[in-house]
Amino acid sequence: MSDISHILGMTSCAETCQGDLLPAPGIAPAADPERSRRYGRARFLLCLTEFGVLVGVLALLTLTGAARALLGFCATPGEPLWLQHLAYLVMIGVLTRAALFPVQLLNEFWLEHRFGLSFETFPAWFWQWLCRSALFGVVVAALLLPVADTLRWWPYLFPAWCVVFLLVRPFLLHTLEQRLLNCFYPVRFLRNETFTVPGLGKTTLPVYEVQVSHRTRRAEARIQLRGKRSAIYVTDTLIEAFSDGEERIVIAHEFGHLYDREHLESRTAAGVAQAQRKLMLGSVQVLAGALALLSMQFLAPRVGLAEIHDLAGFPLLAGLTLALATAISPLLYAEARQDERDADCYALAVTGDVENYVSVMHKLRQMNLEDTDSSAWSRLFFDTHPSYAERIRLALEYRRRMKPKTKPPAFRGWRHVQRHGRR
Ligand SMILES: [Zn+2]
């Protein structure tokens, strides 16, 4: 199922399979494979580094005694305990964001400029980074405060807090992040689109255009599935570069996510099984919190912590939870790729337009410089979409299946033709 960060154009293709997947005449040429490969590799390494820095800094804050020093610094006599803890959590957040700044500067600003994907100035990027840090810093500190305060009463509430976090996360993403992004990327109503969705019948959704061309040349599309308030968002870069037929494929793909949720995952055996797998994987994420807590029980006396609920160990507990939750991300990404394949199949079936589908994949690959040769590691930990080659094969397979089944009449030899001709 797509989420707020849904991007349609995550593509990649091994060099060996390019020969039979060339675009039809008139379609934009494929991106420079070497350039895309270098970009994909650099982005993968920077994302990995960012995650390593995040977990490493959280662990080091506890292991070096810096967290205990911060706790002492925030212990102002006369102030309520919760306020002291809130100040402590905010300082942990500020230090972590400060440590992440150089990697995020390289990943989000330098790399995008280096490969010609972004046009935004450093002050514009920095202002957006500051706003994001402030918003999420406040929200995360507010969420973690009850967690930190209840640890000393009963540490085993921690996994339950992980469940609360998983439930609150969609609200944070869909509401707060969206409102913040609207400040930087203006949104306007474009038009309504109607498709027939099995199980729902004729369905109309509003399509909004998100203005991003003043900052980037990336093209993206996504659907927000929120019942009657569901809507599709496409970037102005996509509207500018795509023909009407190509836009129709993109919109049909987004309707495919609605079809996946409302029909496949509730009315078909394979879809119901997938929905159950996703639910189970969500529950396993909660286990990460429980495992982190058990690890802390073992580690606490060895790293100078008085008790498992010693707040100086809180950054290490958070780092362990993040690392363990990431361990099951390959399974979650595999399910996300299945959702994308289902949406692609719907787009092909409802439009029957293989040529524009292939054209969309080529243009997205070219505009977003997506990984030319997605490594196994990238596929395990970052790829939410099938590779470029997979998506093209899907289209070729559809075209082969849809070929007319009735064979032309068998050739019965020249004698018959000549005889027929003479009559
Ligand atoms: Zn999608």
Coordinates of C-alpha atoms and ligand atoms in Angstrom, one line a residue:
M1 CA 0.0 0.0 0.0
S2 CA 1.3 3.4 -0.7
D3 CA 2.1 5.9 2.0
I4 CA 2.9 9.6 2.0
S5 CA 6.4 9.1 0.7
H6 CA 5.0 7.0 -2.2
I7 CA 7.0 7.6 -5.4
L8 CA 6.0 6.0 -8.6
G9 CA 9.2 6.1 -10.4
M10 CA 11.6 3.9 -8.4
T11 CA 13.3 2.1 -11.2
S12 CA 16.4 0.2 -12.0
C13 CA 17.6 -2.2 -14.6
A14 CA 20.6 -4.4 -15.1
E15 CA 22.6 -3.6 -18.1
T16 CA 22.1 -7.1 -19.5
C17 CA 18.3 -6.6 -19.9
Q18 CA 18.3 -3.3 -21.7
G19 CA 18.6 -4.6 -25.2
D20 CA 15.1 -6.0 -25.4
L21 CA 13.5 -3.2 -23.4
L22 CA 14.3 -0.2 -25.5
P23 CA 11.6 2.4 -25.7
A24 CA 9.4 2.7 -28.7
P25 CA 10.3 5.5 -31.3
G26 CA 9.3 8.9 -30.0
I27 CA 9.9 8.0 -26.4
A28 CA 12.5 9.9 -24.4
P29 CA 15.9 8.1 -24.4
A30 CA 16.9 6.2 -21.4
A31 CA 19.0 7.9 -18.7
D32 CA 22.8 7.6 -18.9
P33 CA 23.2 4.2 -17.2
E34 CA 26.7 5.0 -15.7
R35 CA 25.4 8.3 -14.3
S36 CA 22.3 6.7 -12.8
R37 CA 24.5 3.9 -11.3
R38 CA 26.9 6.4 -9.7
Y39 CA 23.9 8.3 -8.3
G40 CA 22.2 5.2 -7.0
R41 CA 25.4 4.0 -5.3
A42 CA 26.1 7.3 -3.7
R43 CA 22.6 7.7 -2.4
F44 CA 22.6 4.1 -1.0
L45 CA 25.9 4.7 0.9
L46 CA 24.6 8.1 2.2
C47 CA 21.3 6.6 3.4
L48 CA 23.2 3.8 5.1
T49 CA 25.6 6.3 6.7
E50 CA 22.7 8.4 7.9
F51 CA 21.1 5.3 9.6
G52 CA 24.5 4.3 11.1
V53 CA 25.1 7.8 12.5
L54 CA 21.6 7.9 14.0
V55 CA 22.0 4.6 15.8
G56 CA 25.7 5.2 16.6
V57 CA 25.1 8.7 18.2
L58 CA 22.2 7.4 20.3
A59 CA 24.3 4.5 21.6
L60 CA 27.4 6.7 22.2
L61 CA 25.3 9.2 24.2
T62 CA 24.8 6.5 26.8
L63 CA 28.1 4.6 26.5
T64 CA 30.3 7.7 26.8
G65 CA 28.4 9.1 29.8
A66 CA 27.2 12.2 27.9
A67 CA 23.6 11.3 28.5
R68 CA 24.2 11.2 32.3
A69 CA 25.9 14.6 32.1
L70 CA 22.9 16.0 30.2
L71 CA 20.6 14.5 32.8
G72 CA 22.5 16.2 35.6
F73 CA 22.5 19.5 33.6
C74 CA 18.7 19.4 33.3
A75 CA 18.1 18.6 36.9
T76 CA 17.2 22.0 38.1
P77 CA 16.1 22.1 41.8
G78 CA 12.5 23.1 42.3
E79 CA 11.3 22.3 38.7
P80 CA 8.8 19.5 38.2
L81 CA 10.5 16.2 37.2
W82 CA 8.5 16.0 33.9
L83 CA 9.9 19.4 32.8
Q84 CA 13.4 18.2 33.6
H85 CA 12.9 15.1 31.5
L86 CA 11.4 17.1 28.7
A87 CA 14.4 19.4 28.6
Y88 CA 16.7 16.2 28.6
L89 CA 14.8 14.7 25.7
V90 CA 14.9 17.9 23.7
M91 CA 18.7 18.2 24.2
I92 CA 19.1 14.6 23.1
G93 CA 17.1 15.4 20.0
V94 CA 19.1 18.6 19.2
L95 CA 22.4 16.7 19.5
T96 CA 21.2 13.8 17.3
R97 CA 19.9 16.2 14.6
A98 CA 23.2 18.2 14.8
A99 CA 25.2 15.0 14.3
L100 CA 23.0 14.0 11.3
F101 CA 23.3 17.4 9.7
P102 CA 26.5 16.8 7.7
V103 CA 25.2 13.5 6.2
Q104 CA 21.8 15.0 5.4
L105 CA 23.5 18.0 3.8
L106 CA 25.4 15.6 1.6
N107 CA 22.4 13.4 0.9
E108 CA 19.6 15.9 0.4
F109 CA 21.5 18.9 -0.9
W110 CA 24.9 18.2 -2.3
L111 CA 24.1 14.9 -4.1
E112 CA 20.9 16.3 -5.7
H113 CA 22.9 19.3 -7.0
R114 CA 25.8 17.2 -8.1
F115 CA 23.6 15.1 -10.3
G116 CA 21.4 18.1 -11.5
L117 CA 18.3 16.9 -9.8
S118 CA 17.8 20.0 -7.5
F119 CA 17.9 23.7 -8.1
E120 CA 17.2 25.0 -4.6
T121 CA 19.6 27.3 -2.9
F122 CA 21.4 26.4 0.3
P123 CA 19.4 28.9 2.5
A124 CA 16.1 27.5 1.1
W125 CA 17.2 23.9 1.8
F126 CA 18.5 24.8 5.3
W127 CA 15.3 26.6 6.2
Q128 CA 13.3 23.6 5.3
W129 CA 15.6 21.3 7.2
L130 CA 15.3 23.6 10.3
C131 CA 11.5 23.6 10.1
R132 CA 11.3 19.8 9.7
S133 CA 13.8 19.4 12.7
A134 CA 11.8 21.7 14.9
L135 CA 8.4 20.2 14.1
F136 CA 9.5 16.6 14.4
G137 CA 11.7 17.4 17.4
V138 CA 8.7 18.8 19.3
V139 CA 6.4 15.9 18.3
V140 CA 9.0 13.1 19.1
A141 CA 9.9 14.7 22.5
A142 CA 6.2 15.0 23.4
L143 CA 5.7 11.3 22.4
L144 CA 8.7 10.1 24.3
L145 CA 8.1 12.0 27.5
P146 CA 5.4 9.6 28.8
V147 CA 7.6 6.7 27.7
A148 CA 10.6 8.0 29.7
D149 CA 8.4 8.8 32.7
T150 CA 6.7 5.4 32.9
L151 CA 9.9 3.5 32.5
R152 CA 10.7 3.9 36.2
W153 CA 7.3 2.6 37.2
W154 CA 7.1 -0.4 35.0
P155 CA 9.8 -0.8 32.2
Y156 CA 7.8 -3.5 30.4
L157 CA 5.3 -0.8 29.3
F158 CA 7.9 0.0 26.6
P159 CA 6.6 -2.4 24.0
A160 CA 3.1 -1.0 24.5
W161 CA 4.4 2.5 23.8
C162 CA 5.9 1.1 20.6
V163 CA 2.3 0.1 19.6
V164 CA 1.1 3.6 20.4
F165 CA 3.9 5.0 18.2
L166 CA 3.0 2.8 15.3
L167 CA -0.7 3.9 15.6
V168 CA 0.2 7.6 15.9
R169 CA 2.7 7.5 13.1
P170 CA 0.2 7.6 10.1
F171 CA -1.5 10.6 11.7
L172 CA 1.9 12.4 12.1
L173 CA 2.8 11.6 8.5
H174 CA -0.5 12.4 6.9
T175 CA -1.4 15.5 8.9
L176 CA 1.6 17.3 10.3
E177 CA 4.2 16.5 7.6
Q178 CA 1.7 17.2 4.8
R179 CA 0.8 20.6 6.3
L180 CA 4.5 21.5 6.6
L181 CA 5.2 20.4 3.1
N182 CA 2.3 22.5 1.8
C183 CA 4.2 25.6 3.0
F184 CA 7.2 24.7 0.8
Y185 CA 5.4 23.0 -2.1
P186 CA 2.0 24.8 -3.0
V187 CA -0.8 22.5 -3.9
R188 CA -3.7 23.3 -6.3
F189 CA -6.7 21.3 -7.5
L190 CA -6.1 20.0 -11.0
R191 CA -9.2 17.9 -12.0
N192 CA -11.3 14.9 -11.1
E193 CA -10.5 11.5 -12.5
T194 CA -12.8 8.5 -12.8
F195 CA -12.0 4.8 -13.1
T196 CA -14.0 1.7 -12.5
V197 CA -12.7 -0.1 -9.5
P198 CA -13.9 -3.7 -8.9
G199 CA -15.9 -3.8 -5.7
L200 CA -16.4 0.0 -5.7
G201 CA -17.8 0.6 -9.2
K202 CA -17.2 3.9 -10.9
T203 CA -15.0 5.9 -8.6
T204 CA -14.0 9.6 -8.9
L205 CA -11.0 11.0 -7.0
P206 CA -9.7 14.6 -7.0
V207 CA -6.2 15.1 -8.5
Y208 CA -4.0 17.8 -7.0
E209 CA -0.9 19.3 -8.6
V210 CA 2.1 19.9 -6.2
Q211 CA 4.4 22.6 -7.3
V212 CA 8.0 21.3 -7.0
S213 CA 9.6 22.6 -10.2
H214 CA 11.2 25.6 -8.4
R215 CA 13.2 23.2 -6.3
T216 CA 13.7 19.9 -8.2
R217 CA 13.2 18.2 -11.5
R218 CA 12.0 14.9 -9.9
A219 CA 8.6 13.7 -11.0
E220 CA 6.4 11.9 -8.5
A221 CA 2.8 10.7 -7.9
R222 CA 1.1 9.3 -4.9
I223 CA -2.3 8.6 -3.5
Q224 CA -3.6 9.4 0.0
L225 CA -6.0 6.6 1.0
R226 CA -8.3 8.3 3.6
G227 CA -11.8 7.0 2.9
K228 CA -14.0 9.7 1.4
R229 CA -11.1 12.2 1.6
S230 CA -8.8 10.1 -0.6
A231 CA -6.9 12.1 -3.2
I232 CA -4.2 11.8 -5.8
Y233 CA -1.2 14.1 -5.9
V234 CA 1.1 14.6 -8.9
T235 CA 4.1 17.0 -9.2
D236 CA 4.0 19.8 -11.8
T237 CA 7.2 18.4 -13.3
L238 CA 5.2 15.2 -14.2
I239 CA 2.3 17.2 -15.7
E240 CA 4.8 19.3 -17.7
A241 CA 6.7 16.3 -19.1
F242 CA 4.0 13.7 -19.7
S243 CA 1.5 13.4 -22.5
D244 CA -2.2 12.9 -21.8
G245 CA -1.9 9.1 -22.4
E246 CA 1.1 8.9 -20.0
E247 CA -0.7 10.9 -17.3
R248 CA -3.6 8.5 -17.6
I249 CA -1.3 5.5 -16.9
V250 CA 0.1 7.3 -13.8
I251 CA -3.4 8.1 -12.5
A252 CA -4.5 4.6 -13.2
H253 CA -1.6 3.2 -11.2
E254 CA -2.6 5.3 -8.2
F255 CA -6.2 4.0 -8.6
G256 CA -4.5 0.6 -8.5
H257 CA -3.6 1.2 -4.9
L258 CA -7.3 1.8 -4.1
Y259 CA -8.2 -1.4 -6.0
D260 CA -5.5 -3.2 -4.0
R261 CA -6.9 -2.1 -0.7
E262 CA -10.6 -2.3 -1.4
H263 CA -10.7 -5.4 -3.6
L264 CA -7.6 -7.5 -3.6
E265 CA -6.8 -7.3 0.1
S266 CA -10.4 -7.9 1.2
R267 CA -12.0 -10.2 -1.4
T268 CA -9.2 -12.4 -2.9
A269 CA -7.4 -15.2 -1.2
A270 CA -3.9 -14.0 -2.1
G271 CA -4.8 -10.4 -1.2
V272 CA -6.2 -11.4 2.2
A273 CA -3.1 -13.5 2.9
Q274 CA -0.9 -10.5 2.0
A275 CA -3.0 -8.2 4.3
Q276 CA -2.5 -10.7 7.1
R277 CA 1.2 -10.9 6.5
K278 CA 1.5 -7.1 6.7
L279 CA -0.5 -7.1 10.0
M280 CA 1.9 -9.7 11.3
L281 CA 5.0 -7.8 10.3
G282 CA 3.5 -4.7 12.0
S283 CA 3.2 -6.7 15.2
V284 CA 6.8 -8.0 14.8
Q285 CA 7.9 -4.4 14.9
V286 CA 6.5 -4.2 18.4
L287 CA 8.7 -7.2 19.3
A288 CA 11.7 -5.0 18.4
G289 CA 10.8 -2.8 21.5
A290 CA 10.5 -5.9 23.7
L291 CA 13.9 -7.3 22.4
A292 CA 15.6 -4.0 22.9
L293 CA 14.3 -3.9 26.5
L294 CA 15.7 -7.5 27.1
S295 CA 19.0 -6.4 25.6
M296 CA 19.1 -3.4 28.0
Q297 CA 18.6 -5.8 31.0
F298 CA 21.7 -7.6 29.9
L299 CA 23.7 -4.4 29.0
A300 CA 22.7 -2.1 31.9
P301 CA 25.1 -3.3 34.5
R302 CA 27.9 -3.7 32.0
V303 CA 27.7 0.0 30.8
G304 CA 27.4 1.7 34.2
L305 CA 23.6 2.1 34.3
A306 CA 22.0 1.7 37.8
E307 CA 18.8 0.1 36.5
I308 CA 17.1 -0.7 33.3
H309 CA 14.9 2.4 33.8
D310 CA 17.9 4.7 34.3
L311 CA 17.1 7.6 31.9
A312 CA 20.8 7.8 31.0
G313 CA 20.2 4.6 29.1
F314 CA 17.2 5.9 27.2
P315 CA 19.2 6.9 24.1
L316 CA 20.8 3.4 23.9
L317 CA 17.3 1.8 24.3
A318 CA 16.0 4.0 21.4
G319 CA 19.0 3.1 19.2
L320 CA 18.6 -0.6 19.9
T321 CA 14.8 -0.4 19.1
L322 CA 15.5 1.4 15.8
A323 CA 18.2 -1.1 14.8
L324 CA 16.0 -4.2 15.6
A325 CA 13.0 -2.7 13.9
T326 CA 15.1 -2.2 10.8
A327 CA 16.1 -5.9 10.8
I328 CA 12.6 -6.8 9.5
S329 CA 12.4 -4.0 6.9
P330 CA 13.4 -6.3 4.0
L331 CA 10.1 -8.2 4.5
L332 CA 8.1 -4.9 4.7
Y333 CA 9.8 -3.7 1.5
A334 CA 9.0 -7.0 -0.3
E335 CA 5.3 -6.5 0.5
A336 CA 5.5 -2.8 -0.7
R337 CA 6.9 -4.0 -4.0
Q338 CA 4.0 -6.5 -4.3
D339 CA 1.6 -3.6 -3.8
E340 CA 3.3 -1.7 -6.6
R341 CA 3.1 -4.7 -8.9
D342 CA -0.6 -5.0 -8.2
A343 CA -1.1 -1.3 -9.0
D344 CA 0.8 -1.7 -12.2
C345 CA -1.3 -4.7 -13.2
Y346 CA -4.4 -2.7 -12.6
A347 CA -3.1 0.3 -14.7
L348 CA -2.3 -2.1 -17.6
A349 CA -5.6 -3.9 -17.3
V350 CA -7.8 -0.8 -17.1
T351 CA -6.1 1.2 -19.8
G352 CA -4.7 -1.7 -22.0
D353 CA -2.1 0.9 -23.0
V354 CA 1.3 -0.9 -23.0
E355 CA 3.1 1.7 -25.1
N356 CA 2.3 4.6 -22.7
Y357 CA 3.1 2.4 -19.7
V358 CA 6.6 1.7 -21.1
S359 CA 7.0 5.4 -21.9
V360 CA 6.1 6.4 -18.4
M361 CA 8.7 4.0 -16.9
H362 CA 11.4 5.4 -19.3
K363 CA 10.6 9.0 -18.5
L364 CA 10.5 8.5 -14.7
R365 CA 13.8 6.6 -14.9
Q366 CA 15.3 9.5 -16.9
M367 CA 13.9 12.3 -14.7
N368 CA 14.6 10.7 -11.3
L369 CA 17.9 9.1 -12.1
E370 CA 16.8 6.0 -10.3
D371 CA 19.2 3.2 -9.6
T372 CA 20.4 1.6 -12.8
D373 CA 21.7 -1.5 -11.1
S374 CA 20.0 -1.8 -7.7
S375 CA 22.2 -3.9 -5.5
A376 CA 20.9 -6.7 -3.4
W377 CA 21.5 -4.6 -0.3
S378 CA 19.6 -1.7 -1.7
R379 CA 16.7 -4.0 -2.6
L380 CA 16.7 -5.4 0.9
F381 CA 16.7 -2.1 2.8
F382 CA 15.6 0.7 0.5
D383 CA 13.6 -0.4 -2.6
T384 CA 9.9 0.1 -2.1
H385 CA 9.2 -0.4 -5.9
P386 CA 10.0 -3.2 -8.3
S387 CA 13.0 -2.6 -10.5
Y388 CA 12.7 -1.0 -13.9
A389 CA 13.3 -4.3 -15.6
E390 CA 10.6 -6.0 -13.6
R391 CA 8.0 -3.3 -14.4
I392 CA 8.8 -3.5 -18.1
R393 CA 8.6 -7.3 -18.1
L394 CA 5.2 -7.0 -16.5
A395 CA 4.1 -4.9 -19.5
L396 CA 5.6 -7.3 -22.0
E397 CA 3.9 -10.2 -20.2
Y398 CA 0.6 -8.4 -20.3
R399 CA 1.0 -7.7 -24.0
R400 CA 1.8 -11.4 -24.7
R401 CA -1.3 -12.5 -22.7
M402 CA -3.6 -10.1 -24.4
K403 CA -2.5 -11.1 -28.0
P404 CA -5.5 -12.4 -29.9
K405 CA -6.0 -16.1 -29.2
T406 CA -7.6 -16.9 -32.5
K407 CA -5.0 -17.9 -35.1
P408 CA -5.3 -16.7 -38.7
P409 CA -6.6 -19.4 -41.1
A410 CA -3.8 -21.9 -42.0
F411 CA -2.1 -21.4 -45.4
R412 CA -3.4 -24.0 -47.7
G413 CA -0.9 -23.8 -50.5
W414 CA -0.5 -22.0 -53.8
R415 CA -2.7 -24.4 -55.6
H416 CA -5.7 -23.3 -53.6
V417 CA -4.8 -19.6 -54.1
Q418 CA -4.3 -20.0 -57.8
R419 CA -7.5 -21.9 -58.1
H420 CA -9.4 -19.3 -56.1
G421 CA -7.8 -16.6 -58.2
R422 CA -9.0 -18.2 -61.4
R423 CA -12.6 -18.3 -60.4
Ligands
ZN1 ZN 2.5 3.1 -6.5

